[in-house]
PDB file of C-alpha atoms and ligand atoms in Angstrom:
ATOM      1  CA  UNK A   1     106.623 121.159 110.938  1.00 50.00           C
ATOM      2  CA  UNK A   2     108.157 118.600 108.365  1.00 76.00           C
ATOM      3  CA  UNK A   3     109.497 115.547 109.948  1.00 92.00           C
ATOM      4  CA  UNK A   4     113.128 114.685 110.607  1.00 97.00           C
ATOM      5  CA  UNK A   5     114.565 112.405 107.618  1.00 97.00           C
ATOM      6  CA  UNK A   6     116.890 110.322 108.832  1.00 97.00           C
ATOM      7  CA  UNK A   7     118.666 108.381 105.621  1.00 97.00           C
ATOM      8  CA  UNK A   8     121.899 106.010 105.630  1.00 97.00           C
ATOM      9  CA  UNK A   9     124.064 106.996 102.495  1.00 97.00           C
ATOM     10  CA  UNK A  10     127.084 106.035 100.886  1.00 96.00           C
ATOM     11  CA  UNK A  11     129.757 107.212  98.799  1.00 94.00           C
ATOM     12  CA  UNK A  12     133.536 106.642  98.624  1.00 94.00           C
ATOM     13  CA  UNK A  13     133.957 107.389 102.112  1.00 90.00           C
ATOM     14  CA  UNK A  14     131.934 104.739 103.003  1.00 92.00           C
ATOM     15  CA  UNK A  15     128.466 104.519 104.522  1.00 93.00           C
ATOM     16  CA  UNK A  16     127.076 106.453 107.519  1.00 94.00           C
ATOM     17  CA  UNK A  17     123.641 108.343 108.689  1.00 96.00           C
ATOM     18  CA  UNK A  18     122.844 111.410 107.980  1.00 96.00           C
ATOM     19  CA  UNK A  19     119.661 113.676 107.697  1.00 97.00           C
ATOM     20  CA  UNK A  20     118.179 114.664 104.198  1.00 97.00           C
ATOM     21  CA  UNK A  21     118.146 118.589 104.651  1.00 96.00           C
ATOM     22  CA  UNK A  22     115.732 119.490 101.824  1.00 86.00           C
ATOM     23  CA  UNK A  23     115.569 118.105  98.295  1.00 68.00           C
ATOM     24  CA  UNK A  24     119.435 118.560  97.653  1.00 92.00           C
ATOM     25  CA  UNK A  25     121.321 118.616 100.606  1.00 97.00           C
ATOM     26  CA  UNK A  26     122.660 115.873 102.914  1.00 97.00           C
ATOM     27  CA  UNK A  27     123.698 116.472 106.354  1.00 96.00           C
ATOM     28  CA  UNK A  28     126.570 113.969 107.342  1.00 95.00           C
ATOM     29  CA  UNK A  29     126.250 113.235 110.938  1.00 94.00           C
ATOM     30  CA  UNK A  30     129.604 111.282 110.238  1.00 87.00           C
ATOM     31  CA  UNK A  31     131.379 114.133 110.020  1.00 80.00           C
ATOM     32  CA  UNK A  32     129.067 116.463 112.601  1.00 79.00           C
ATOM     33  CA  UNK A  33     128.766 113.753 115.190  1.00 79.00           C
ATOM     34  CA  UNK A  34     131.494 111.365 115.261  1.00 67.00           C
ATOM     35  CA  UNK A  35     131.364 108.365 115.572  1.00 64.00           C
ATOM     36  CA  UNK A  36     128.530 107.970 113.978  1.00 63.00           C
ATOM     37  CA  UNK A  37     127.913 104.484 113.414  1.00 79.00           C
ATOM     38  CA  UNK A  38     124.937 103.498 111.602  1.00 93.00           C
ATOM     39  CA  UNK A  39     121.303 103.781 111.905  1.00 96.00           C
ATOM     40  CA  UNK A  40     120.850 100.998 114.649  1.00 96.00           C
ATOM     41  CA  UNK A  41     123.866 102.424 116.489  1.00 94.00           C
ATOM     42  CA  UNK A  42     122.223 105.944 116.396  1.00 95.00           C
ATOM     43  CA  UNK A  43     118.267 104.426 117.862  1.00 96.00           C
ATOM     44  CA  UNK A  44     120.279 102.624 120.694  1.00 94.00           C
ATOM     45  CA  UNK A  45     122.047 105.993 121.400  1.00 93.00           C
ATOM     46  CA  UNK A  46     118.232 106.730 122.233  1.00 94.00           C
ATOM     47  CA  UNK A  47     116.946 110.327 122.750  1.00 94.00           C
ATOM     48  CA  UNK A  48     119.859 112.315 123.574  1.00 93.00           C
ATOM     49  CA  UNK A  49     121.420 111.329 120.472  1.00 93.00           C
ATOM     50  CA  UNK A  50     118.477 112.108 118.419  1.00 95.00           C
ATOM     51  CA  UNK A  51     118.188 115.484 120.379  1.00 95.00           C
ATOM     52  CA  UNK A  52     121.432 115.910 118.868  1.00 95.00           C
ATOM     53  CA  UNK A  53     120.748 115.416 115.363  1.00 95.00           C
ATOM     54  CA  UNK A  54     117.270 117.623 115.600  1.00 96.00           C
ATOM     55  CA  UNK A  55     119.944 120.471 116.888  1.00 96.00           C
ATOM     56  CA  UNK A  56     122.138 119.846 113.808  1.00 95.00           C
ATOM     57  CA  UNK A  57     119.628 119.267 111.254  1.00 96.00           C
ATOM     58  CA  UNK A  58     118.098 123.175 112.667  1.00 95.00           C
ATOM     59  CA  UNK A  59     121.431 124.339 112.286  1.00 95.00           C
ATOM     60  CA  UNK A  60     123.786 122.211 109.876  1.00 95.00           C
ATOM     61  CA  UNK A  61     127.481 122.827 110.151  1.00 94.00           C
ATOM     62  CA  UNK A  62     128.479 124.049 106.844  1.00 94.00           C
ATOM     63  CA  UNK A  63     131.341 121.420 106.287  1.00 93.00           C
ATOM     64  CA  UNK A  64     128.921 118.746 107.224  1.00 94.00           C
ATOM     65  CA  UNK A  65     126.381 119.216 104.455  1.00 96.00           C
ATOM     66  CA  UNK A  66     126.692 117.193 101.082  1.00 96.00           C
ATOM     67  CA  UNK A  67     124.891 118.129  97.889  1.00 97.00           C
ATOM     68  CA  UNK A  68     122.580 114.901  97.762  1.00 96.00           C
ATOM     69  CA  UNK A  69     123.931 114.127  94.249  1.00 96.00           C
ATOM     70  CA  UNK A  70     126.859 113.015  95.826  1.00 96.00           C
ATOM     71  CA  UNK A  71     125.585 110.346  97.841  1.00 97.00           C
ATOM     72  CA  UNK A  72     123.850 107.143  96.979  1.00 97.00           C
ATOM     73  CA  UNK A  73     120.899 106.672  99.402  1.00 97.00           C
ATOM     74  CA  UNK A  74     121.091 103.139 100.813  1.00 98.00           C
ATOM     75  CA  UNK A  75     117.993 101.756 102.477  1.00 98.00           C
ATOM     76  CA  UNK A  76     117.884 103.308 106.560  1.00 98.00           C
ATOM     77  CA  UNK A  77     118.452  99.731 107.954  1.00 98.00           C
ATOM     78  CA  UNK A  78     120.871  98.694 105.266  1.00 97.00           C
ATOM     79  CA  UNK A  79     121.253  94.993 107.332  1.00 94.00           C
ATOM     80  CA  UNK A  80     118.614  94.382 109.663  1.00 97.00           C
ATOM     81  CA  UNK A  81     120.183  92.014 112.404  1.00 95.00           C
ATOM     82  CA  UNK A  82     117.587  89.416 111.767  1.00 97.00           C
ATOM     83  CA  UNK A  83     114.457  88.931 109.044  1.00 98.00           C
ATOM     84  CA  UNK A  84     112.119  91.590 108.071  1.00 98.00           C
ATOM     85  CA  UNK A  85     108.816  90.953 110.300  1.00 98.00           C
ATOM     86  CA  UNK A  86     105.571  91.144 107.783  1.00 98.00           C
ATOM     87  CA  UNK A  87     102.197  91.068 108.454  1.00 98.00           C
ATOM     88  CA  UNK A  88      99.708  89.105 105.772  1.00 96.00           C
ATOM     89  CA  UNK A  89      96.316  90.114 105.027  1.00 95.00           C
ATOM     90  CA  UNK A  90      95.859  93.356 107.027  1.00 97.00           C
ATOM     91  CA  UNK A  91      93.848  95.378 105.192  1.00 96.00           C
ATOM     92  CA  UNK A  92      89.968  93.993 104.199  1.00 93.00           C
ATOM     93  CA  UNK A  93      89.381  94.938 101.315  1.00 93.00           C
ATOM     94  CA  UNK A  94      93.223  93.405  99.943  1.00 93.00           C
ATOM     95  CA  UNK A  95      91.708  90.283 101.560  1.00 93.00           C
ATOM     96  CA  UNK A  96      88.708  90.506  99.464  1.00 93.00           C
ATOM     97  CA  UNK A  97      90.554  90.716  96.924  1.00 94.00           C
ATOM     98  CA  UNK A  98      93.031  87.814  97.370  1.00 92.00           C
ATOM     99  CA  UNK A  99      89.599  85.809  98.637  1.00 93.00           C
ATOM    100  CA  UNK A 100      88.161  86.196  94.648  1.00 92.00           C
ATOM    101  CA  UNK A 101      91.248  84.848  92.691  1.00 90.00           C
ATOM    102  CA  UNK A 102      90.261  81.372  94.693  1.00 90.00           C
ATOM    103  CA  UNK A 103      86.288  82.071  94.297  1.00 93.00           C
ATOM    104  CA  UNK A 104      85.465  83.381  98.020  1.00 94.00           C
ATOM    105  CA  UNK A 105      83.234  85.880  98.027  1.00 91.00           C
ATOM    106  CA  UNK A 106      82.487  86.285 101.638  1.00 92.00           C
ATOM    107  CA  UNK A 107      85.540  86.425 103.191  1.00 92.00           C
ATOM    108  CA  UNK A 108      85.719  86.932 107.167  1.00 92.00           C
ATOM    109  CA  UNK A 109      87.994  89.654 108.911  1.00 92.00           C
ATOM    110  CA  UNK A 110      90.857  87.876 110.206  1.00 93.00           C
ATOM    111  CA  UNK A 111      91.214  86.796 114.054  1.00 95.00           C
ATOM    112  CA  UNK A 112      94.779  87.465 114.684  1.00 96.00           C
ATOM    113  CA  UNK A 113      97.332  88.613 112.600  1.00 97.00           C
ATOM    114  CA  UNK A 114      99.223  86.453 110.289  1.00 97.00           C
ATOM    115  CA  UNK A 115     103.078  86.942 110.543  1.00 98.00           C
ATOM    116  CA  UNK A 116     105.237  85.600 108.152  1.00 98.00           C
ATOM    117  CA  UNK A 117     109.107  86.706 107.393  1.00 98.00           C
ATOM    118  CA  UNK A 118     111.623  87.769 104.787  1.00 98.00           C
ATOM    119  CA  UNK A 119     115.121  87.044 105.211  1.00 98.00           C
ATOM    120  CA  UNK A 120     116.948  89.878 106.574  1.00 98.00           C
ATOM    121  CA  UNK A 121     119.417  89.897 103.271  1.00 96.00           C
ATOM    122  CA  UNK A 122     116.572  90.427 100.946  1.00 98.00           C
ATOM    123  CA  UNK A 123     116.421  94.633 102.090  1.00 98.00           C
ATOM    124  CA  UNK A 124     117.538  96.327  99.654  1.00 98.00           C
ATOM    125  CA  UNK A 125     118.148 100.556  98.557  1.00 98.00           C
ATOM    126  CA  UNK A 126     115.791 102.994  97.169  1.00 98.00           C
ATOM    127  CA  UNK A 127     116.405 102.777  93.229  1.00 98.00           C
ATOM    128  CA  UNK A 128     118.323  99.686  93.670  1.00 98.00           C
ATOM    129  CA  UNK A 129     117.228  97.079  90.676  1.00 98.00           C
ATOM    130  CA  UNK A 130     114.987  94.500  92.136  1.00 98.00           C
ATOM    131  CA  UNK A 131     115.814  91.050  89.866  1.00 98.00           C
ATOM    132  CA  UNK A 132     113.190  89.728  87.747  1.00 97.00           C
ATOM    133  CA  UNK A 133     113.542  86.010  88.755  1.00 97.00           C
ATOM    134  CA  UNK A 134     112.445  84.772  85.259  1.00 94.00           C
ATOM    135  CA  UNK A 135     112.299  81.022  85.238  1.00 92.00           C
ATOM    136  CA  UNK A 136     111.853  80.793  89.038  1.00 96.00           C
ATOM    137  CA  UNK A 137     108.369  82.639  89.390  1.00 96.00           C
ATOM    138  CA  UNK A 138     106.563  83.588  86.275  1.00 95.00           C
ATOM    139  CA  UNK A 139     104.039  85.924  88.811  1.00 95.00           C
ATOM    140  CA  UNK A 140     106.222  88.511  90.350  1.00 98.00           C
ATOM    141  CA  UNK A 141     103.977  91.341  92.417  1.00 98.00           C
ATOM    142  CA  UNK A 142     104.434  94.292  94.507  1.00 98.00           C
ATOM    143  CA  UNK A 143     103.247  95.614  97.831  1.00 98.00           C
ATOM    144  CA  UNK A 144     103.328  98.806  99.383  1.00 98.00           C
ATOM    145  CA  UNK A 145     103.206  98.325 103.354  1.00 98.00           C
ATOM    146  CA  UNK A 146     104.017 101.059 106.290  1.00 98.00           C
ATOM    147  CA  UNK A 147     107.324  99.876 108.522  1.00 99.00           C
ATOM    148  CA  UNK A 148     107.476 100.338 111.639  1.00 98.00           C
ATOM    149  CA  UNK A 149     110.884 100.547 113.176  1.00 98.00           C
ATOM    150  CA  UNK A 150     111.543  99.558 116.874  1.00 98.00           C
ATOM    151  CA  UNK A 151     113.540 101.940 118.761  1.00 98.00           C
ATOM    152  CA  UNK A 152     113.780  99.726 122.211  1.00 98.00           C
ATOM    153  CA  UNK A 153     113.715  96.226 123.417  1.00 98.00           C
ATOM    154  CA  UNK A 154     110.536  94.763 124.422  1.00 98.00           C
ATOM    155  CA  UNK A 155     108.229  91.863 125.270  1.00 98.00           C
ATOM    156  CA  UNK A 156     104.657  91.239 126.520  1.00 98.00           C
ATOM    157  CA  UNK A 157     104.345  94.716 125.221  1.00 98.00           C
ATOM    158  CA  UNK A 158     100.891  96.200 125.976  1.00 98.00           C
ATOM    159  CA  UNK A 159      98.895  98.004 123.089  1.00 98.00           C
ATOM    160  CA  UNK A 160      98.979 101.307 125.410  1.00 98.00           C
ATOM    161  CA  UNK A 161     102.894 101.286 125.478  1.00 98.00           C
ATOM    162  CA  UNK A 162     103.597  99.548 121.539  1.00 98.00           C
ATOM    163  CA  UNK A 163     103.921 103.492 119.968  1.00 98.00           C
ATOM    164  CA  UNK A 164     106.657 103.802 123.363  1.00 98.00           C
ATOM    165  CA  UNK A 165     108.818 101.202 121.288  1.00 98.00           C
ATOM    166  CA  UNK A 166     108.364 102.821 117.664  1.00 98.00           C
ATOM    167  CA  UNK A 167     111.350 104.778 116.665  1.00 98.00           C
ATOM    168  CA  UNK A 168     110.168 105.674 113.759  1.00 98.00           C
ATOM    169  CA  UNK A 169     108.338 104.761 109.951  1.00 98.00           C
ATOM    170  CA  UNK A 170     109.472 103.908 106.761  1.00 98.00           C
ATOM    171  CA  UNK A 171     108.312 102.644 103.541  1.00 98.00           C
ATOM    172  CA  UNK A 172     108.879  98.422 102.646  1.00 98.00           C
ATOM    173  CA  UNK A 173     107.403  97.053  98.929  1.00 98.00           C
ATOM    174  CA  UNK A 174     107.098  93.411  99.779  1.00 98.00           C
ATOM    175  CA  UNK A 175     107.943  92.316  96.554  1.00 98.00           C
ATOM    176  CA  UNK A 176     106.379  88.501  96.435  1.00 98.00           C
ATOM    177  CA  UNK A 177     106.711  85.756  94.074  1.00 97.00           C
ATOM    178  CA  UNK A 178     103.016  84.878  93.966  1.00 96.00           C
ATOM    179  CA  UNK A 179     103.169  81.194  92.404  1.00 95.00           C
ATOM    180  CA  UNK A 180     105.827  80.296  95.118  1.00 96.00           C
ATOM    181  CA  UNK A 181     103.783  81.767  97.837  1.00 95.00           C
ATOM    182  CA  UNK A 182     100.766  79.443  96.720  1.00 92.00           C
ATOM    183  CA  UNK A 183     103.178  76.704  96.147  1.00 95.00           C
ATOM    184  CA  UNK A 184     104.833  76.093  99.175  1.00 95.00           C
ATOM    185  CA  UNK A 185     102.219  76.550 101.737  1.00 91.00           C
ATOM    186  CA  UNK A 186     104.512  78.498 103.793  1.00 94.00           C
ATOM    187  CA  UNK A 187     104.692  81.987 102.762  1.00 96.00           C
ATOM    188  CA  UNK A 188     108.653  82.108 103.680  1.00 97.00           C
ATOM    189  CA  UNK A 189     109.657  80.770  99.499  1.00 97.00           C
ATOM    190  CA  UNK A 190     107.537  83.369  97.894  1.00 97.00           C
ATOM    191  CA  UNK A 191     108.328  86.099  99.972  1.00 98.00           C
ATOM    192  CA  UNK A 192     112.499  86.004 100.260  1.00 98.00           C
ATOM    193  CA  UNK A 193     113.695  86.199  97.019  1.00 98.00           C
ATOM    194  CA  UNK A 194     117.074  87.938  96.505  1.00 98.00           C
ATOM    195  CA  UNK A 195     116.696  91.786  97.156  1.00 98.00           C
ATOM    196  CA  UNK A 196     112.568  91.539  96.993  1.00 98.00           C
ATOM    197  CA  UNK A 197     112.854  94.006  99.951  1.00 98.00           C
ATOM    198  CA  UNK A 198     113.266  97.564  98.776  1.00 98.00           C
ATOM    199  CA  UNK A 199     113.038 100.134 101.654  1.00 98.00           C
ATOM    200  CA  UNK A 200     113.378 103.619 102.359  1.00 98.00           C
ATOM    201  CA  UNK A 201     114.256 106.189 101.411  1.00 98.00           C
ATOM    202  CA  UNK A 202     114.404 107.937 104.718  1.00 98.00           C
ATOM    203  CA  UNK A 203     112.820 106.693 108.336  1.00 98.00           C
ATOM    204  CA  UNK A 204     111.024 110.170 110.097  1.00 98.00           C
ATOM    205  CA  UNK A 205     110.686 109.771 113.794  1.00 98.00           C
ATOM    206  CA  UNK A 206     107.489 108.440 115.715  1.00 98.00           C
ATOM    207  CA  UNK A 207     107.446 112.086 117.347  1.00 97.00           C
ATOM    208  CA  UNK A 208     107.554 114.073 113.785  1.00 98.00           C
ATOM    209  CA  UNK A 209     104.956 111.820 112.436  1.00 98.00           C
ATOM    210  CA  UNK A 210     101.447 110.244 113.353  1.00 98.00           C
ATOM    211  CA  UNK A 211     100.895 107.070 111.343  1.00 98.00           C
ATOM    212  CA  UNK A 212      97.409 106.058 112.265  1.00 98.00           C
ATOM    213  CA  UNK A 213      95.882 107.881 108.985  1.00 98.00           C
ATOM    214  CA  UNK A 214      98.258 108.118 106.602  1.00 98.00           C
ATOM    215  CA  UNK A 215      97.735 108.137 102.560  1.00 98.00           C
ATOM    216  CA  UNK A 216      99.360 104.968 101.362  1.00 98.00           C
ATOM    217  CA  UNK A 217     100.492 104.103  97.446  1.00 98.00           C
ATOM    218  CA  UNK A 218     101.930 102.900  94.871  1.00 98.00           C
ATOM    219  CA  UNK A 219     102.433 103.528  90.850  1.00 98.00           C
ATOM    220  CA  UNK A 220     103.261 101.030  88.317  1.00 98.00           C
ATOM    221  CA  UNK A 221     104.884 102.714  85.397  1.00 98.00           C
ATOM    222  CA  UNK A 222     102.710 106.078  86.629  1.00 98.00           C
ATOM    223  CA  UNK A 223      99.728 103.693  86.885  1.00 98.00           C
ATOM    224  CA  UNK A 224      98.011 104.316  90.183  1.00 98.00           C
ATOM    225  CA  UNK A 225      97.662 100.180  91.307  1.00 98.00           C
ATOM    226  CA  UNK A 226      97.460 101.074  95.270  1.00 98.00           C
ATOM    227  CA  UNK A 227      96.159 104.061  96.852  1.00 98.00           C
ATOM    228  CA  UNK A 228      94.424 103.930 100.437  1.00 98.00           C
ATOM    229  CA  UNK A 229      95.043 104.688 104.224  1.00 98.00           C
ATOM    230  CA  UNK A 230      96.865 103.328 107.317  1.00 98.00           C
ATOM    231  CA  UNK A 231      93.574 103.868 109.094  1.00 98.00           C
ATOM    232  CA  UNK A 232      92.071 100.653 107.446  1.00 98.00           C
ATOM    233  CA  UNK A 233      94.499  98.553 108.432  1.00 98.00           C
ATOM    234  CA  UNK A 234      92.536  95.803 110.465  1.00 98.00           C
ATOM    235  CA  UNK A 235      94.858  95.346 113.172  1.00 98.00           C
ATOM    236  CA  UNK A 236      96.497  98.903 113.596  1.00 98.00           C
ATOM    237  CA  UNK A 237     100.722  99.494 114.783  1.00 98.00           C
ATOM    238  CA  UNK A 238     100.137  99.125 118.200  1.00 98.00           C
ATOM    239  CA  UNK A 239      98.098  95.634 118.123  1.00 98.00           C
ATOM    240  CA  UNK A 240     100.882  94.570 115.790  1.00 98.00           C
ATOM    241  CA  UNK A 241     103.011  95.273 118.215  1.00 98.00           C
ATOM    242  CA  UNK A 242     101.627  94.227 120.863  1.00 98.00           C
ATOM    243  CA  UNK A 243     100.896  90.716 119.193  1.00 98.00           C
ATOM    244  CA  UNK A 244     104.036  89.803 118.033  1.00 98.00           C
ATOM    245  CA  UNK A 245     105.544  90.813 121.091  1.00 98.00           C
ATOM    246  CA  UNK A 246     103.724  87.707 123.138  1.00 98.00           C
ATOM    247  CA  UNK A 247     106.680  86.081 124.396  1.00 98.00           C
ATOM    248  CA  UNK A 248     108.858  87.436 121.591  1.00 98.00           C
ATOM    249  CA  UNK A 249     111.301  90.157 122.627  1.00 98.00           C
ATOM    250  CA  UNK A 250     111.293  92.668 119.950  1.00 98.00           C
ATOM    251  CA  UNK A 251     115.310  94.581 119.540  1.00 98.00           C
ATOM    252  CA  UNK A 252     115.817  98.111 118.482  1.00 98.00           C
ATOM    253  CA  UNK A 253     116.313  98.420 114.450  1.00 98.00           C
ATOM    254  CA  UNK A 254     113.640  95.520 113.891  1.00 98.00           C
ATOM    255  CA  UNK A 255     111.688  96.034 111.545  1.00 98.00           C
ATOM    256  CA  UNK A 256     108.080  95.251 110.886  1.00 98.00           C
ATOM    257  CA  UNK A 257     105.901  95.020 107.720  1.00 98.00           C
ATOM    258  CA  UNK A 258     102.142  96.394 108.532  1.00 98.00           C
ATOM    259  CA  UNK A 259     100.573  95.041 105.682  1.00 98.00           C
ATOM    260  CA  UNK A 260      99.587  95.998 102.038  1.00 98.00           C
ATOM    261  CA  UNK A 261      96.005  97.790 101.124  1.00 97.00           C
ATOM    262  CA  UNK A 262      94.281  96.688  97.735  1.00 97.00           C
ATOM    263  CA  UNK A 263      95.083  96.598  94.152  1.00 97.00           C
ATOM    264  CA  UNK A 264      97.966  94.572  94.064  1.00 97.00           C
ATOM    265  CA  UNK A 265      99.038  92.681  90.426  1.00 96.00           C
ATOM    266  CA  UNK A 266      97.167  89.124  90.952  1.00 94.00           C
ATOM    267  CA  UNK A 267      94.217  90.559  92.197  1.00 94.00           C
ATOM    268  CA  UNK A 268      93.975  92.164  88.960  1.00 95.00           C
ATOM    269  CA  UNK A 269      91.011  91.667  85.904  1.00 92.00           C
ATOM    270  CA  UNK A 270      93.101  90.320  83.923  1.00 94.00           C
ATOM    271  CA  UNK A 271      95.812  89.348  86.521  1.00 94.00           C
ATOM    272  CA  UNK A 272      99.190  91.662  86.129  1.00 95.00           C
ATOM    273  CA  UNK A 273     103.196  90.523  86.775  1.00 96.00           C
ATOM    274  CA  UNK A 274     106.115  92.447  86.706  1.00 97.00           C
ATOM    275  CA  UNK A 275     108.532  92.549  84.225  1.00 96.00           C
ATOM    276  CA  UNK A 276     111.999  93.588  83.398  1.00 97.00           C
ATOM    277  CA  UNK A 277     111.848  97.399  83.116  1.00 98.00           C
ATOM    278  CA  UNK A 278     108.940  97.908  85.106  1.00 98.00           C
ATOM    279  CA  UNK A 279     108.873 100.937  87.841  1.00 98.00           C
ATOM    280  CA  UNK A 280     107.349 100.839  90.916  1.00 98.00           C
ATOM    281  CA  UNK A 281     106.923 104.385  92.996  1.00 98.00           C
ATOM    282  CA  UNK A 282     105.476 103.477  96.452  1.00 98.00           C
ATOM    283  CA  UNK A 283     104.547 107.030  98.782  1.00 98.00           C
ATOM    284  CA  UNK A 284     103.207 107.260 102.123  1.00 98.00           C
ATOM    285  CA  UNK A 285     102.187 110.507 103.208  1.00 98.00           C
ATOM    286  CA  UNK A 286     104.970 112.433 105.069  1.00 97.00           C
ATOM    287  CA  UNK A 287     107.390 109.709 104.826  1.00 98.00           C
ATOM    288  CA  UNK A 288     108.106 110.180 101.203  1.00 97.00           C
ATOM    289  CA  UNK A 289     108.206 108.327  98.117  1.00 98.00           C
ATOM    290  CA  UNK A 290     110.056 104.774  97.442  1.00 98.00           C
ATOM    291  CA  UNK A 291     111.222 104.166  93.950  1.00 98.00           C
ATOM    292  CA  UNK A 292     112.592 100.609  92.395  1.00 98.00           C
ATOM    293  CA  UNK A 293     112.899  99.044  88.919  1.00 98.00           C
ATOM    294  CA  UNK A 294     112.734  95.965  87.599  1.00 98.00           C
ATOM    295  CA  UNK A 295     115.964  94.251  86.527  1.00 97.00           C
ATOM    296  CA  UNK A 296     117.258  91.821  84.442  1.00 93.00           C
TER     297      UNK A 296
HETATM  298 MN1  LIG B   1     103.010  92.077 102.429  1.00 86.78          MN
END
């Protein structure tokens, strides 16, 4: 069985959730389920409410369904309530890689993970233009990463319960001014520049989807740059969880940054930037596939 895809779309109506049918369709759960409020209003409604949709999306109300051409797809979370939570370094052989632009060559599996953040404004839509930033980093890169989206609160949360507070998985490119994030030490510069976070284009449920082995992408200009699985992250969903959760309380519609495999731009013989024009597709397998350009 496919997984539910749960999208947040707009058009002149406005924006509201919905359910992407099949290539072409659009299933408005603002019209089939009012009110429908927004993605983080629909994971607080908890299961009921997504027992509802599943019914609807089996059996979609005729005056609720929208050719998809109609709609611009926003990302699922359009406004987080507060920064994108990222993991650094979580997959060896991308810290191998990073290790042998500054001459390591026997780098050493990391302890614990290493969380940084991007400010909650920088999320932006799938095929939204993502802004070159010439003349503030010459070294712009991409990152494909797995997001996990919490569905409830938690804290202390053991590594047997983390998948308990999942509500589902999306796609994230942590796009990453590489200069600034040697620069300033503190990853925070390099990371949040304005609309660096594309993200979507749908989330699919923790129940439709099992994320522990999952092929993970991405294409520069039809270039294959990234291509690898969840399974090697080092530490895995629920120790990511269960980490940052350590006297943190984690809210439904956070959303977390796993980590991005190998291949990225500055790891690169000779090392490779973005630049205006560029197009980046990022897929993970039964999610979908992420698409953004490079602006102006
Ligand atoms: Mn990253």
């Amino acid at each position: 069985m496919a997984g539910l895809k749960l999208i947040t779309f707009a058009d002149a109506a406005g924006s509201r959730v919905g359910v992407l049918l099949d290539g072409a369709r659009v299933l408005d759960l603002g019209a089939a389920m009012p009110p429908a409020r927004g993605m983080i209003a629909l994971i607080e409604a908890g299961s009921a409410a997504l027992a509802t949709v599943r019914a609807l999306a089996a059996n979609p109300p005729a005056a609720a369904v929208l050719p998809l051409s109609s709609v611009a797809l926003q990302a699922p979370i359009p406004q987080p309530r507060r920064n994108v939570f990222c993991v650094g370094r979580n997959y060896m052989d991308h810290v191998a890689e990073g290790d042998r632009t500054r001459g390591i060559t026997n780098s050493e599996v990391p302890k614990y993970p290493q969380f940084f953040t991007k400010a909650a404004d920088t999320v932006i839509a799938p095929g939204a233009s993502v802004p070159s930033h010439a003349g503030v980093t010459q070294w712009l890169d991409y990152e494909v990463e797995l997001v996990a989206v919490i569905g409830t609160a938690g804290r202390d949360i053991p590594k047997e319960k983390a998948l308990d507070h999942v509500f589902g998985w999306t796609i994230g490119n942590d796009v990453t001014g590489r200069d600034l994030q040697r620069r300033h030490g503190q990853w925070f510069k390099g990371k949040s520049l304005d609309r660096s976070c594309p993200m979507g284009p749908v989330i699919v449920p923790r129940e439709d989807l099992d994320a522990s082995d999952l092929a993970i992408g991405l294409k520069i200009n039809g270039e294959q740059r990234q291509s690898s699985r969840t399974s090697k992250m080092i530490f895995d969903v629920t120790e990511i969880i269960h980490q940052l959760s350590a006297g943190f309380t984690l809210l439904p519609g956070d959303v977390i940054m796993t980590g991005t495999p190998e291949g990225v731009g500055y790891a690169m013989q000779p090392p490779q930037t973005m630049k205006t024009g560029d197009v980046m597709e990022l897929e993970i397998e039964g999610i979908g596939t992420l698409t953004n350009a490079i602006g102006d």
